[in-house]
Short mmCIF file of C-alpha atoms and ligand atoms in Angstrom, two decimals:
data_model
loop_
_atom_site.label_atom_id
_atom_site.label_comp_id
_atom_site.label_asym_id
_atom_site.label_seq_id
_atom_site.Cartn_x
_atom_site.Cartn_y
_atom_site.Cartn_z
CA UNK R 1 91.56 113.19 111.37
CA UNK R 2 88.44 114.01 109.40
CA UNK R 3 87.99 117.74 108.75
CA UNK R 4 84.67 119.60 109.24
CA UNK R 5 83.41 120.73 105.83
CA UNK R 6 81.14 123.76 105.60
CA UNK R 7 79.81 123.55 102.09
CA UNK R 8 78.57 126.17 99.66
CA UNK R 9 76.93 124.51 96.66
CA UNK R 10 76.55 126.13 93.23
CA UNK R 11 73.86 124.56 91.04
CA UNK R 12 70.90 122.43 92.01
CA UNK R 13 70.08 120.90 88.62
CA UNK R 14 70.67 117.36 87.40
CA UNK R 15 74.02 116.82 89.18
CA UNK R 16 73.33 119.12 92.17
CA UNK R 17 70.12 117.30 93.04
CA UNK R 18 71.74 113.97 92.24
CA UNK R 19 74.43 114.81 94.77
CA UNK R 20 71.79 115.71 97.34
CA UNK R 21 70.02 112.37 96.78
CA UNK R 22 73.25 110.36 96.93
CA UNK R 23 74.22 112.21 100.12
CA UNK R 24 70.80 111.58 101.67
CA UNK R 25 71.29 107.85 101.10
CA UNK R 26 74.81 107.76 102.46
CA UNK R 27 74.83 105.89 105.76
CA UNK R 28 78.22 106.93 107.06
CA UNK R 29 79.00 110.27 105.44
CA UNK R 30 77.03 113.35 106.40
CA UNK R 31 77.57 116.80 104.95
CA UNK R 32 75.31 119.82 105.12
CA UNK R 33 74.98 122.57 102.59
CA UNK R 34 75.22 125.99 104.27
CA UNK R 35 73.97 127.79 101.15
CA UNK R 36 72.99 126.82 97.61
CA UNK R 37 73.41 129.30 94.76
CA UNK R 38 71.11 128.89 91.76
CA UNK R 39 70.02 131.04 88.82
CA UNK R 40 66.21 131.04 88.83
CA UNK R 41 64.75 131.92 92.26
CA UNK R 42 61.19 131.28 91.04
CA UNK R 43 61.79 127.51 90.52
CA UNK R 44 60.20 125.18 93.10
CA UNK R 45 62.88 123.39 95.18
CA UNK R 46 62.77 120.22 97.24
CA UNK R 47 64.73 121.91 100.05
CA UNK R 48 63.90 124.85 102.31
CA UNK R 49 63.78 128.03 100.19
CA UNK R 50 65.90 129.80 102.88
CA UNK R 51 68.92 127.76 101.81
CA UNK R 52 68.93 129.25 98.31
CA UNK R 53 70.48 132.43 96.99
CA UNK R 54 71.11 133.88 93.54
CA UNK R 55 74.08 135.92 94.74
CA UNK R 56 77.34 134.02 94.37
CA UNK R 57 79.13 136.37 96.77
CA UNK R 58 76.88 135.12 99.63
CA UNK R 59 78.95 131.93 99.43
CA UNK R 60 82.28 133.26 98.17
CA UNK R 61 82.51 135.99 100.83
CA UNK R 62 81.30 133.82 103.71
CA UNK R 63 84.43 133.04 105.78
CA UNK R 64 82.71 130.11 107.51
CA UNK R 65 82.35 128.23 104.20
CA UNK R 66 85.57 126.31 103.55
CA UNK R 67 84.40 124.11 100.66
CA UNK R 68 82.77 125.07 97.36
CA UNK R 69 81.03 122.56 95.10
CA UNK R 70 80.59 123.99 91.60
CA UNK R 71 77.86 122.23 89.55
CA UNK R 72 76.45 124.90 87.25
CA UNK R 73 76.02 124.83 83.48
CA UNK R 74 77.45 128.28 82.74
CA UNK R 75 81.20 128.04 82.01
CA UNK R 76 81.86 131.81 82.32
CA UNK R 77 80.30 132.07 85.77
CA UNK R 78 81.83 128.74 86.76
CA UNK R 79 85.28 130.20 86.01
CA UNK R 80 84.62 133.18 88.31
CA UNK R 81 83.21 130.98 91.07
CA UNK R 82 86.06 128.45 90.99
CA UNK R 83 88.93 130.94 90.74
CA UNK R 84 87.47 133.33 93.35
CA UNK R 85 86.84 130.43 95.75
CA UNK R 86 90.44 129.21 95.39
CA UNK R 87 91.74 132.76 95.93
CA UNK R 88 89.71 132.86 99.17
CA UNK R 89 91.44 129.67 100.38
CA UNK R 90 88.40 127.45 99.87
CA UNK R 91 88.79 123.92 98.53
CA UNK R 92 86.74 123.30 95.40
CA UNK R 93 85.05 120.33 93.74
CA UNK R 94 83.85 120.83 90.16
CA UNK R 95 82.24 118.68 87.46
CA UNK R 96 82.95 121.19 84.70
CA UNK R 97 85.33 119.67 82.14
CA UNK R 98 85.45 122.69 79.80
CA UNK R 99 86.40 125.03 82.62
CA UNK R 100 89.12 122.71 83.92
CA UNK R 101 90.53 121.82 80.49
CA UNK R 102 90.72 125.43 79.31
CA UNK R 103 92.37 126.83 82.44
CA UNK R 104 94.60 124.01 83.66
CA UNK R 105 97.74 126.08 84.04
CA UNK R 106 96.04 128.88 85.98
CA UNK R 107 94.11 126.44 88.18
CA UNK R 108 97.31 124.58 89.08
CA UNK R 109 99.00 127.86 89.99
CA UNK R 110 96.04 129.02 92.15
CA UNK R 111 96.10 125.74 94.06
CA UNK R 112 99.85 126.02 94.63
CA UNK R 113 99.74 129.69 95.63
CA UNK R 114 96.78 129.43 98.02
CA UNK R 115 97.55 125.92 99.39
CA UNK R 116 94.11 124.66 98.40
CA UNK R 117 92.72 121.75 96.45
CA UNK R 118 90.62 121.63 93.28
CA UNK R 119 89.36 118.14 92.52
CA UNK R 120 87.29 117.15 89.53
CA UNK R 121 86.57 113.42 89.30
CA UNK R 122 83.02 114.03 88.02
CA UNK R 123 84.31 116.11 85.10
CA UNK R 124 85.68 113.02 83.33
CA UNK R 125 83.46 110.02 82.57
CA UNK R 126 80.97 110.65 85.41
CA UNK R 127 80.88 107.57 87.62
CA UNK R 128 84.19 106.00 86.47
CA UNK R 129 86.82 106.80 89.12
CA UNK R 130 89.58 107.42 86.62
CA UNK R 131 91.37 110.55 87.82
CA UNK R 132 92.22 109.35 91.29
CA UNK R 133 93.16 106.00 89.76
CA UNK R 134 95.66 107.76 87.51
CA UNK R 135 96.90 110.01 90.33
CA UNK R 136 97.26 107.30 92.96
CA UNK R 137 97.48 103.88 91.35
CA UNK R 138 99.39 104.71 88.18
CA UNK R 139 101.48 107.51 89.69
CA UNK R 140 104.75 105.66 89.14
CA UNK R 141 103.90 103.72 86.01
CA UNK R 142 104.99 104.92 82.57
CA UNK R 143 101.72 104.87 80.69
CA UNK R 144 101.71 104.29 76.95
CA UNK R 145 98.14 105.11 75.98
CA UNK R 146 94.67 106.10 77.12
CA UNK R 147 91.65 105.73 74.94
CA UNK R 148 87.97 104.89 75.37
CA UNK R 149 84.47 106.26 75.05
CA UNK R 150 84.18 109.48 77.03
CA UNK R 151 80.86 110.79 75.72
CA UNK R 152 77.65 108.97 76.60
CA UNK R 153 75.36 110.81 74.17
CA UNK R 154 77.36 110.09 71.04
CA UNK R 155 77.76 106.47 72.12
CA UNK R 156 74.01 106.29 72.69
CA UNK R 157 73.35 107.71 69.20
CA UNK R 158 75.82 105.32 67.54
CA UNK R 159 74.26 102.34 69.33
CA UNK R 160 70.76 103.31 68.19
CA UNK R 161 71.89 103.96 64.59
CA UNK R 162 73.88 100.74 64.17
CA UNK R 163 72.06 98.25 66.35
CA UNK R 164 68.47 99.50 66.26
CA UNK R 165 68.27 100.98 62.76
CA UNK R 166 67.26 104.42 64.03
CA UNK R 167 68.02 107.56 62.05
CA UNK R 168 70.86 109.75 63.31
CA UNK R 169 68.48 112.67 63.88
CA UNK R 170 65.92 110.52 65.72
CA UNK R 171 68.60 109.03 67.98
CA UNK R 172 70.00 112.51 68.73
CA UNK R 173 66.56 113.83 69.69
CA UNK R 174 66.02 110.81 71.94
CA UNK R 175 69.41 111.37 73.63
CA UNK R 176 68.39 114.98 74.28
CA UNK R 177 65.01 113.94 75.70
CA UNK R 178 66.70 111.49 78.05
CA UNK R 179 69.03 114.24 79.26
CA UNK R 180 72.26 112.62 77.95
CA UNK R 181 73.02 115.23 75.30
CA UNK R 182 74.07 118.82 76.00
CA UNK R 183 71.61 121.57 74.98
CA UNK R 184 74.04 122.35 72.15
CA UNK R 185 74.61 118.80 70.78
CA UNK R 186 77.71 119.87 68.79
CA UNK R 187 79.63 119.69 72.05
CA UNK R 188 78.89 115.95 72.19
CA UNK R 189 78.62 114.77 68.59
CA UNK R 190 81.38 117.13 67.39
CA UNK R 191 83.84 115.60 69.86
CA UNK R 192 84.42 118.75 71.97
CA UNK R 193 83.20 117.25 75.25
CA UNK R 194 85.47 114.17 74.95
CA UNK R 195 88.33 116.48 73.95
CA UNK R 196 88.09 118.44 77.21
CA UNK R 197 88.13 115.16 79.11
CA UNK R 198 91.12 113.96 77.11
CA UNK R 199 93.02 117.15 77.93
CA UNK R 200 92.35 116.61 81.66
CA UNK R 201 93.44 112.97 81.49
CA UNK R 202 96.60 113.95 79.57
CA UNK R 203 97.72 115.98 82.60
CA UNK R 204 97.03 113.25 85.16
CA UNK R 205 98.34 110.38 83.02
CA UNK R 206 101.25 111.90 81.12
CA UNK R 207 102.00 115.15 82.96
CA UNK R 208 101.39 117.34 79.91
CA UNK R 209 99.16 120.41 79.69
CA UNK R 210 97.52 120.41 76.27
CA UNK R 211 95.56 123.36 74.98
CA UNK R 212 92.12 122.21 73.75
CA UNK R 213 92.51 124.31 70.58
CA UNK R 214 95.65 122.31 69.62
CA UNK R 215 93.93 118.93 69.89
CA UNK R 216 92.09 117.66 66.80
CA UNK R 217 88.44 116.76 67.29
CA UNK R 218 86.28 115.33 64.51
CA UNK R 219 82.80 114.10 65.35
CA UNK R 220 80.10 111.78 64.13
CA UNK R 221 77.79 114.38 62.51
CA UNK R 222 78.52 113.21 58.95
CA UNK R 223 77.95 109.53 59.54
CA UNK R 224 75.73 108.11 56.78
CA UNK R 225 74.12 104.98 55.37
CA UNK R 226 77.57 103.99 54.05
CA UNK R 227 78.77 103.22 57.60
CA UNK R 228 75.52 101.42 58.31
CA UNK R 229 76.16 99.23 55.23
CA UNK R 230 79.70 98.52 56.49
CA UNK R 231 78.20 97.43 59.82
CA UNK R 232 75.45 95.29 58.27
CA UNK R 233 77.88 93.49 55.93
CA UNK R 234 81.02 93.19 58.06
CA UNK R 235 79.98 93.92 61.69
CA UNK R 236 82.53 96.76 61.88
CA UNK R 237 81.27 99.51 64.18
CA UNK R 238 82.00 103.18 64.67
CA UNK R 239 82.83 104.51 68.15
CA UNK R 240 83.84 108.08 68.98
CA UNK R 241 87.18 107.56 70.68
CA UNK R 242 89.52 110.14 72.15
CA UNK R 243 93.07 108.85 72.23
CA UNK R 244 96.42 109.82 73.76
CA UNK R 245 99.45 107.79 72.86
CA UNK R 246 103.10 107.95 73.77
CA UNK R 247 105.10 107.86 70.52
CA UNK R 248 108.42 106.02 70.12
CA UNK R 249 110.16 109.45 70.33
CA UNK R 250 108.66 109.94 73.83
CA UNK R 251 106.26 112.72 72.78
CA UNK R 252 102.47 112.52 72.85
CA UNK R 253 99.92 112.12 70.08
CA UNK R 254 96.40 113.17 71.12
CA UNK R 255 93.18 113.48 69.13
CA UNK R 256 89.45 112.76 69.10
CA UNK R 257 88.27 110.82 66.06
CA UNK R 258 85.55 108.32 65.32
CA UNK R 259 87.11 104.88 65.04
CA UNK R 260 86.18 101.85 62.94
CA UNK R 261 86.55 98.84 65.20
CA UNK R 262 86.07 95.10 64.82
CA UNK R 263 84.26 92.63 67.05
CA UNK R 264 87.41 91.79 69.04
CA UNK R 265 88.04 95.40 70.12
CA UNK R 266 87.44 95.94 73.88
CA UNK R 267 85.09 98.87 73.16
CA UNK R 268 82.93 96.89 70.74
CA UNK R 269 80.28 95.97 73.31
CA UNK R 270 80.22 99.27 75.21
CA UNK R 271 76.80 100.52 74.22
CA UNK R 272 74.21 103.22 74.87
CA UNK R 273 75.21 105.89 77.38
CA UNK R 274 78.03 103.81 78.87
CA UNK R 275 81.58 105.17 78.96
CA UNK R 276 84.83 103.25 79.06
CA UNK R 277 88.46 104.10 79.61
CA UNK R 278 91.32 101.86 78.45
CA UNK R 279 94.59 102.58 80.24
CA UNK R 280 97.74 100.94 78.95
CA UNK R 281 101.05 100.95 80.77
CA UNK R 282 104.42 99.38 80.02
CA UNK R 283 104.12 96.96 82.94
CA UNK R 284 100.42 96.90 83.80
CA UNK R 285 99.41 96.32 80.16
CA UNK R 286 95.81 97.03 79.24
CA UNK R 287 93.10 97.80 81.84
CA UNK R 288 89.49 98.54 80.92
CA UNK R 289 87.17 100.63 83.14
CA UNK R 290 83.46 100.71 82.28
CA UNK R 291 80.66 102.75 83.84
CA UNK R 292 77.96 105.34 83.40
CA UNK R 293 79.56 108.52 82.12
CA UNK R 294 76.69 110.83 83.00
CA UNK R 295 73.41 111.11 84.85
CA UNK R 296 72.39 112.55 88.20
CA UNK R 297 73.38 109.65 90.44
CA UNK R 298 76.61 108.35 88.85
CA UNK R 299 77.91 111.93 88.61
CA UNK R 300 76.56 112.85 92.06
CA UNK R 301 78.36 109.82 93.46
CA UNK R 302 81.67 110.99 91.92
CA UNK R 303 81.15 114.45 93.48
CA UNK R 304 80.38 112.86 96.85
CA UNK R 305 83.59 110.85 96.65
CA UNK R 306 85.54 114.09 96.02
CA UNK R 307 83.81 115.83 98.96
CA UNK R 308 84.63 112.91 101.19
CA UNK R 309 88.28 113.05 100.03
CA UNK R 310 88.41 116.72 101.06
CA UNK R 311 87.60 115.68 104.63
CA UNK R 312 91.13 114.24 104.61
CA UNK R 313 92.63 117.28 102.83
CA UNK R 314 93.10 115.32 99.64
CA UNK R 315 95.03 117.06 96.84
CA UNK R 316 96.10 115.85 93.41
CA UNK R 317 99.88 115.78 93.46
CA UNK R 318 100.31 116.05 89.65
CA UNK R 319 103.54 114.08 90.08
CA UNK R 320 103.93 113.39 86.39
CA UNK R 321 103.60 117.10 85.57
CA UNK R 322 105.95 118.38 88.23
CA UNK R 323 108.59 115.68 87.71
CA UNK R 324 108.68 114.93 83.97
CA UNK R 325 108.08 117.98 81.85
CA UNK R 326 109.99 117.23 78.67
CA UNK R 327 107.19 116.04 76.45
CA UNK R 328 105.14 117.85 73.86
CA UNK R 329 102.26 117.24 71.46
CA UNK R 330 103.43 115.63 68.23
CA UNK R 331 100.89 115.31 65.42
CA UNK R 332 103.29 113.96 62.79
CA UNK R 333 102.81 110.18 63.10
CA UNK R 334 100.70 108.64 60.33
CA UNK R 335 97.55 106.69 61.09
CA UNK R 336 95.17 104.68 58.90
CA UNK R 337 92.10 106.68 57.98
CA UNK R 338 88.70 106.03 56.41
CA UNK R 339 86.82 108.84 54.64
CA UNK R 340 83.31 108.66 53.23
CA UNK R 341 80.84 111.03 51.61
CA UNK R 342 79.75 112.11 48.16
CA UNK R 343 82.24 110.67 45.65
CA UNK R 344 82.77 114.00 43.88
CA UNK R 345 83.48 115.66 47.25
CA UNK R 346 86.09 113.04 48.14
CA UNK R 347 87.70 113.63 44.75
CA UNK R 348 88.15 117.32 45.57
CA UNK R 349 90.63 116.32 48.27
CA UNK R 350 92.04 113.02 47.05
CA UNK R 351 91.84 113.22 43.25
CA UNK R 352 89.79 111.11 40.84
CA UNK R 353 91.53 107.77 41.13
CA UNK R 354 91.36 107.40 44.93
CA UNK R 355 87.64 107.40 45.74
CA UNK R 356 85.98 103.98 45.63
CA UNK R 357 82.36 104.17 44.53
CA UNK R 358 80.06 102.38 46.98
CA UNK R 359 76.31 102.34 47.46
CA UNK R 360 75.17 105.92 48.24
CA UNK R 361 78.60 107.56 47.85
CA UNK R 362 82.30 106.95 47.99
CA UNK R 363 85.05 105.79 50.32
CA UNK R 364 88.76 106.59 50.50
CA UNK R 365 91.30 104.72 52.63
CA UNK R 366 94.41 106.74 53.37
CA UNK R 367 97.41 106.88 55.63
CA UNK R 368 97.96 110.42 56.83
CA UNK R 369 99.17 112.28 59.91
CA UNK R 370 96.91 114.01 62.42
CA UNK R 371 98.54 117.25 61.29
CA UNK R 372 97.34 116.50 57.73
CA UNK R 373 93.76 116.11 59.07
CA UNK R 374 94.08 119.39 61.02
CA UNK R 375 95.34 121.12 57.86
CA UNK R 376 92.37 119.79 55.83
CA UNK R 377 89.72 119.95 58.58
CA UNK R 378 87.88 123.01 57.25
CA UNK R 379 87.66 121.44 53.79
CA UNK R 380 86.58 118.07 55.23
CA UNK R 381 83.79 119.81 57.17
CA UNK R 382 82.71 122.01 54.25
CA UNK R 383 82.42 118.92 52.03
CA UNK R 384 80.45 117.05 54.75
CA UNK R 385 82.91 114.15 54.74
CA UNK R 386 82.99 111.58 57.51
CA UNK R 387 86.44 110.63 58.77
CA UNK R 388 87.44 107.79 61.10
CA UNK R 389 90.62 106.09 62.22
CA UNK R 390 90.80 102.43 61.17
CA UNK R 391 91.77 100.25 64.11
CA UNK R 392 94.15 97.38 63.24
CA UNK R 393 91.63 94.54 63.42
CA UNK R 394 89.15 96.45 61.24
CA UNK R 395 91.41 96.86 58.21
CA UNK R 396 91.07 93.39 56.66
CA UNK R 397 87.25 93.17 57.06
CA UNK R 398 87.00 96.70 55.64
CA UNK R 399 89.09 95.78 52.60
CA UNK R 400 86.99 92.64 52.14
CA UNK R 401 83.88 94.79 52.27
CA UNK R 402 85.31 97.10 49.63
CA UNK R 403 86.01 94.07 47.38
CA UNK R 404 82.26 93.83 47.09
CA UNK R 405 82.59 96.89 44.93
CA UNK R 406 85.35 95.15 42.97
CA UNK R 407 87.82 97.89 43.65
CA UNK R 408 90.46 97.31 46.23
CA UNK R 409 92.69 100.04 47.46
CA UNK R 410 95.88 98.34 48.62
CA UNK R 411 96.86 99.86 51.93
CA UNK R 412 100.26 98.77 53.10
N1 LIG Q 1 74.34 116.05 83.72
C1 LIG Q 1 75.33 115.16 83.75
O1 LIG Q 1 75.11 113.95 83.64
C2 LIG Q 1 76.75 115.63 83.95
C3 LIG Q 1 77.78 114.67 83.99
C4 LIG Q 1 79.10 115.10 84.24
C5 LIG Q 1 79.35 116.45 84.39
N2 LIG Q 1 78.32 117.34 84.31
C6 LIG Q 1 78.64 118.75 84.49
O2 LIG Q 1 78.01 119.20 85.70
C7 LIG Q 1 77.65 120.58 85.59
C8 LIG Q 1 76.16 120.74 85.89
O3 LIG Q 1 75.43 120.03 84.93
P1 LIG Q 1 73.87 119.72 85.13
O4 LIG Q 1 73.54 118.68 84.12
O5 LIG Q 1 73.58 119.47 86.56
O6 LIG Q 1 73.23 121.10 84.68
P2 LIG Q 1 71.69 121.56 84.86
O7 LIG Q 1 70.81 120.39 85.15
O8 LIG Q 1 71.37 122.40 83.69
O9 LIG Q 1 71.71 122.47 86.20
C9 LIG Q 1 72.44 123.63 86.22
C10 LIG Q 1 72.25 124.30 87.56
O10 LIG Q 1 73.11 125.45 87.60
C11 LIG Q 1 72.33 126.57 88.03
N3 LIG Q 1 72.96 127.76 87.41
C12 LIG Q 1 73.13 128.04 86.11
N4 LIG Q 1 73.81 129.20 85.95
C13 LIG Q 1 74.09 129.63 87.20
C14 LIG Q 1 74.76 130.76 87.72
N5 LIG Q 1 75.30 131.67 86.90
N6 LIG Q 1 74.86 130.90 89.07
C15 LIG Q 1 74.31 129.98 89.91
N7 LIG Q 1 73.66 128.88 89.48
C16 LIG Q 1 73.55 128.71 88.14
C17 LIG Q 1 70.94 126.31 87.55
O11 LIG Q 1 70.06 127.09 88.33
P3 LIG Q 1 68.46 126.96 88.22
O12 LIG Q 1 68.13 125.66 88.92
O13 LIG Q 1 67.96 128.12 88.96
O14 LIG Q 1 68.13 126.97 86.77
C18 LIG Q 1 70.83 124.81 87.81
O15 LIG Q 1 70.47 124.57 89.16
C19 LIG Q 1 78.07 121.01 84.18
O16 LIG Q 1 79.38 121.53 84.21
C20 LIG Q 1 78.10 119.68 83.41
O17 LIG Q 1 78.97 119.70 82.29
C21 LIG Q 1 77.03 116.97 84.10
#
């Protein structure tokens, strides 16, 4: 039987208002907000001013409110709101990936202890229903990898730079104006936002709790005209792709790196603010999910779906976590890597004979482990080098492109 939800909403910004609009257009599902907590009381609202409060305890201490929807942009306060709501036996829906990724263990324990549910579909790839798909559809399948494009703003920037000849800075400013990019763009272009999402998916897909600080993230900030030349001459594109893979030893490799991909790669035509998730299982093989990763309505629709699930007391079961715990993060496997930047800067890491001189700088192809990149990350950043994984189908076109410079680095 459907349960009566008495909702306290936190945040009435992009997603909060998006949720309200999606709800208003829902024919079958009706839910009322008892109270809405916001930060700035002076802002004009589209709803009755009486509904709003700036005091979070008005919602948290109200025993008639059994459901909290957390959609604010302040991670510290979001942590207090979510944990205090769970402790007061309220079910919670949140869209906050950083909060969830950084406190997974504690949030699981609070749910277990207080017999409540915390669901967070909107925190990962906005409108793509990936978490419940992993929890319900793939609950018994041994997955081998998850990758994709989890950050709409960096994908938007890369599309504008490669396909529309815009400058990186111009494309970033446009992404901010359109509301895709976070106020602090490093979270997007530095690969932090997709890392939080990867950490959440790792739990649902592989049953492992990763600490964000242990997962490598390199971003697209140091992309340059060299990569644009690669694209113009060989059609190879850069995408910022988080990736989790099950290694032959059963452990997990996880990282966020830009990736050089060829025209046959399933992510090649995922452009602008679109997100995609590729799930690969031993028996199901490869499945590709595409959708809008952000924005008021796609995200509001994911929140609405979570609210509606709470009417039936839905809980994530975390079957993979509770039943198969013997896996850990393993950064030792080697992957094929592409580095670019000023030739003399590349030489500081790789020595004089490794950097291939190309127009406007140098390139190095290497085969190193993720641990090696983590160990050299500070130096890579200080030298403003761009690093990307080379996907299989991109290697031959990349080597052909380098032949143009009559220097071929033989990568076995
Ligand atoms: N935007 C997206 O497309 C998207 C997609 C997926 C997930 N998310 C996540 O959804 C959450 C909300 O994002 P958003 O884009 O909707 O943010 P936003 O447009 O900046 O709105 C934030 C809202 O939170 C309120 N607020 C801020 N601090 C508060 C506090 N301490 N107590 C109570 N209310 C507070 C603000 O109040 P005022 O109105 O008074 O300023 C505002 O209504 C974030 O976790 C974000 O990462 C967003």
